[in-house]
Amino acid sequence: MKRHILTDVGLLFLIPLGIIGFSLSSDNQSESRQAAQAQNNTVKTTTDTEYGSGSVLSANQIQSLDFRPSRVYRVRYTKVNFKTVLDDDYREEKLYRYVPGAKKNNRTYKWSRIKARIGKKVYVDMKAKAYYRDDDGERESEEFYRIRTAKSASSQKYWVNEDAIEDD
């Protein structure tokens, strides 16, 4: 009888220890699963792309963009060829080396660099449409034109907002 009582006490003592040990090992497994899932779900910071000239995409036209300083997620380029003049409110816009948001370190220039004045003739050879997300997360677009002041195609070119030049 003493033997049965000792066996019963021993089993009553071992069963709770087994349950506690089992539950601790299952908690560790679920934490390791969650950690593995968290490592698999990393988000890339540069997932969208910039497209080269034309509307047909090829492997060597795709370049990654840096989105930290900008909200631009795509730029589409189109070749154009026309002459126009600077608009009355061109001073409200800036001259850029690249389309704003397309490159990480874009440079801006003063209008005095091209001796700008209202009605100054400029040559336009490319148009870019930049797609971006505004503060509300809505998709917006802005058009930019690449201008030069000389007729020569090899002269210095600048990007300006569509508001800086006269529309035909």
Coordinates of C-alpha atoms in Angstrom, one line a residue, residues 2-168:
K2 CA 2.8 2.4 0.8
R3 CA 4.3 1.5 -2.5
H4 CA 1.0 2.5 -4.3
I5 CA 0.9 5.8 -2.4
L6 CA 4.4 6.6 -3.2
T7 CA 3.8 5.8 -6.9
D8 CA 0.6 8.0 -6.9
V9 CA 2.5 10.9 -5.2
G10 CA 5.3 10.6 -7.6
L11 CA 3.0 10.6 -10.6
L12 CA 1.1 13.6 -9.2
F13 CA 4.4 15.4 -8.9
L14 CA 5.7 14.4 -12.3
I15 CA 2.6 15.2 -14.3
P16 CA 2.6 19.0 -13.5
L17 CA 6.3 19.2 -14.2
G18 CA 5.8 17.6 -17.6
I19 CA 3.0 20.0 -18.4
I20 CA 5.0 23.0 -17.4
G21 CA 8.0 21.9 -19.3
F22 CA 6.0 21.2 -22.4
S23 CA 4.3 24.6 -22.4
L24 CA 7.7 26.3 -22.0
S25 CA 9.2 24.5 -25.0
S26 CA 6.1 25.4 -27.1
D27 CA 6.4 29.1 -26.2
N28 CA 10.1 29.1 -27.3
Q29 CA 9.1 27.5 -30.6
S30 CA 6.4 30.0 -31.3
E31 CA 8.8 32.9 -30.5
S32 CA 11.3 31.4 -32.9
R33 CA 8.6 31.0 -35.6
Q34 CA 7.6 34.7 -35.1
A35 CA 11.2 35.8 -35.3
A36 CA 11.7 33.8 -38.5
Q37 CA 8.5 35.3 -40.0
A38 CA 9.7 38.8 -39.1
Q39 CA 13.0 38.2 -40.8
N40 CA 11.3 37.0 -43.9
N41 CA 9.0 40.0 -44.1
T42 CA 11.6 42.7 -44.4
V43 CA 10.6 45.7 -46.6
K44 CA 12.9 47.1 -49.2
T45 CA 13.3 50.9 -49.3
T46 CA 13.8 51.2 -53.1
T47 CA 11.2 49.0 -54.8
D48 CA 10.0 51.3 -57.6
T49 CA 12.0 52.2 -60.7
E50 CA 12.8 55.1 -63.0
Y51 CA 12.3 54.5 -66.7
G52 CA 14.5 55.8 -69.5
S53 CA 13.4 57.6 -72.6
G54 CA 10.5 56.2 -74.6
S55 CA 7.6 54.1 -73.3
V56 CA 9.1 50.7 -74.1
L57 CA 11.0 49.2 -71.1
S58 CA 14.1 47.1 -71.4
A59 CA 16.4 45.7 -68.8
N60 CA 19.1 48.4 -69.2
Q61 CA 16.6 51.3 -68.9
I62 CA 15.5 50.5 -65.3
Q63 CA 17.4 52.3 -62.5
S64 CA 16.5 52.3 -58.9
L65 CA 15.3 55.5 -57.1
D66 CA 16.1 56.7 -53.6
F67 CA 12.8 57.5 -51.9
R68 CA 14.0 58.9 -48.6
P69 CA 14.3 62.5 -49.9
S70 CA 11.5 62.3 -52.4
R71 CA 8.1 60.9 -53.0
V72 CA 8.6 60.3 -56.7
Y73 CA 8.0 56.7 -57.7
R74 CA 8.2 56.9 -61.5
V75 CA 9.4 59.2 -64.2
R76 CA 8.4 58.8 -67.9
Y77 CA 10.4 60.6 -70.6
T78 CA 9.2 61.5 -74.0
K79 CA 11.1 63.1 -76.9
V80 CA 9.7 66.4 -78.1
N81 CA 11.1 69.2 -80.3
F82 CA 9.7 72.7 -80.2
K83 CA 10.6 76.3 -79.5
T84 CA 8.8 78.4 -76.9
V85 CA 9.4 81.4 -74.6
L86 CA 9.7 81.8 -70.8
D87 CA 6.4 82.5 -69.1
D88 CA 5.6 85.6 -67.0
D89 CA 6.0 83.7 -63.8
Y90 CA 9.1 81.7 -64.6
R91 CA 10.8 83.1 -61.5
E92 CA 8.5 81.1 -59.3
E93 CA 10.1 77.9 -60.6
K94 CA 13.7 76.6 -60.5
L95 CA 16.2 75.3 -63.0
Y96 CA 17.2 71.7 -62.3
R97 CA 20.0 69.5 -63.5
Y98 CA 17.8 66.4 -63.4
V99 CA 14.0 65.9 -63.1
P100 CA 13.2 66.6 -59.4
G101 CA 13.0 63.3 -57.5
A102 CA 14.7 61.3 -60.3
K103 CA 18.2 61.5 -58.7
K104 CA 19.3 61.7 -55.1
N105 CA 21.6 64.7 -55.4
N106 CA 19.8 67.1 -57.8
R107 CA 21.4 70.5 -58.4
T108 CA 19.4 73.7 -58.8
Y109 CA 20.5 76.8 -60.7
K110 CA 19.7 80.5 -60.6
W111 CA 17.8 82.0 -63.5
S112 CA 20.7 84.4 -64.0
R113 CA 22.8 81.5 -65.3
I114 CA 20.9 81.5 -68.5
K115 CA 20.2 85.3 -68.5
A116 CA 16.5 84.7 -68.3
R117 CA 13.9 87.3 -68.9
I118 CA 10.2 87.2 -69.8
G119 CA 9.8 86.1 -73.4
K120 CA 13.3 84.6 -73.8
K121 CA 13.3 82.0 -76.5
V122 CA 14.1 78.5 -75.4
Y123 CA 14.4 75.2 -77.2
V124 CA 12.6 72.1 -75.7
D125 CA 13.9 68.7 -76.6
M126 CA 12.4 66.4 -73.9
K127 CA 9.4 66.1 -71.7
A128 CA 9.2 64.2 -68.4
K129 CA 6.2 63.3 -66.3
A130 CA 7.0 62.6 -62.7
Y131 CA 4.6 60.5 -60.7
Y132 CA 4.6 61.0 -56.9
R133 CA 2.5 60.6 -53.8
D134 CA 1.4 63.7 -51.9
D135 CA 1.0 64.1 -48.2
D136 CA -2.4 62.3 -48.2
G137 CA -0.9 59.3 -50.1
E138 CA -2.8 60.2 -53.3
R139 CA -1.0 59.8 -56.6
E140 CA -0.2 63.0 -58.4
S141 CA 1.9 63.9 -61.4
E142 CA 4.0 66.9 -62.5
E143 CA 5.4 67.7 -66.0
F144 CA 8.9 69.0 -66.6
Y145 CA 10.6 70.1 -69.8
R146 CA 14.3 70.0 -70.7
I147 CA 15.3 73.3 -72.1
R148 CA 18.3 74.9 -73.6
T149 CA 18.9 78.5 -74.7
A150 CA 21.1 77.9 -77.8
K151 CA 20.0 76.1 -80.9
S152 CA 22.9 73.7 -80.6
A153 CA 21.9 70.3 -79.3
S154 CA 25.2 70.1 -77.4
S155 CA 24.5 73.2 -75.3
Q156 CA 23.8 73.1 -71.5
K157 CA 20.3 71.7 -70.8
Y158 CA 18.1 72.3 -67.7
W159 CA 14.9 70.8 -66.5
V160 CA 12.1 73.2 -65.6
N161 CA 8.5 72.8 -64.4
E162 CA 5.8 73.2 -67.1
D163 CA 4.7 76.5 -65.5
A164 CA 8.0 78.2 -66.4
I165 CA 7.4 78.1 -70.2
E166 CA 4.5 79.3 -72.4
D167 CA 2.1 76.6 -73.5
D168 CA 1.2 76.6 -77.2

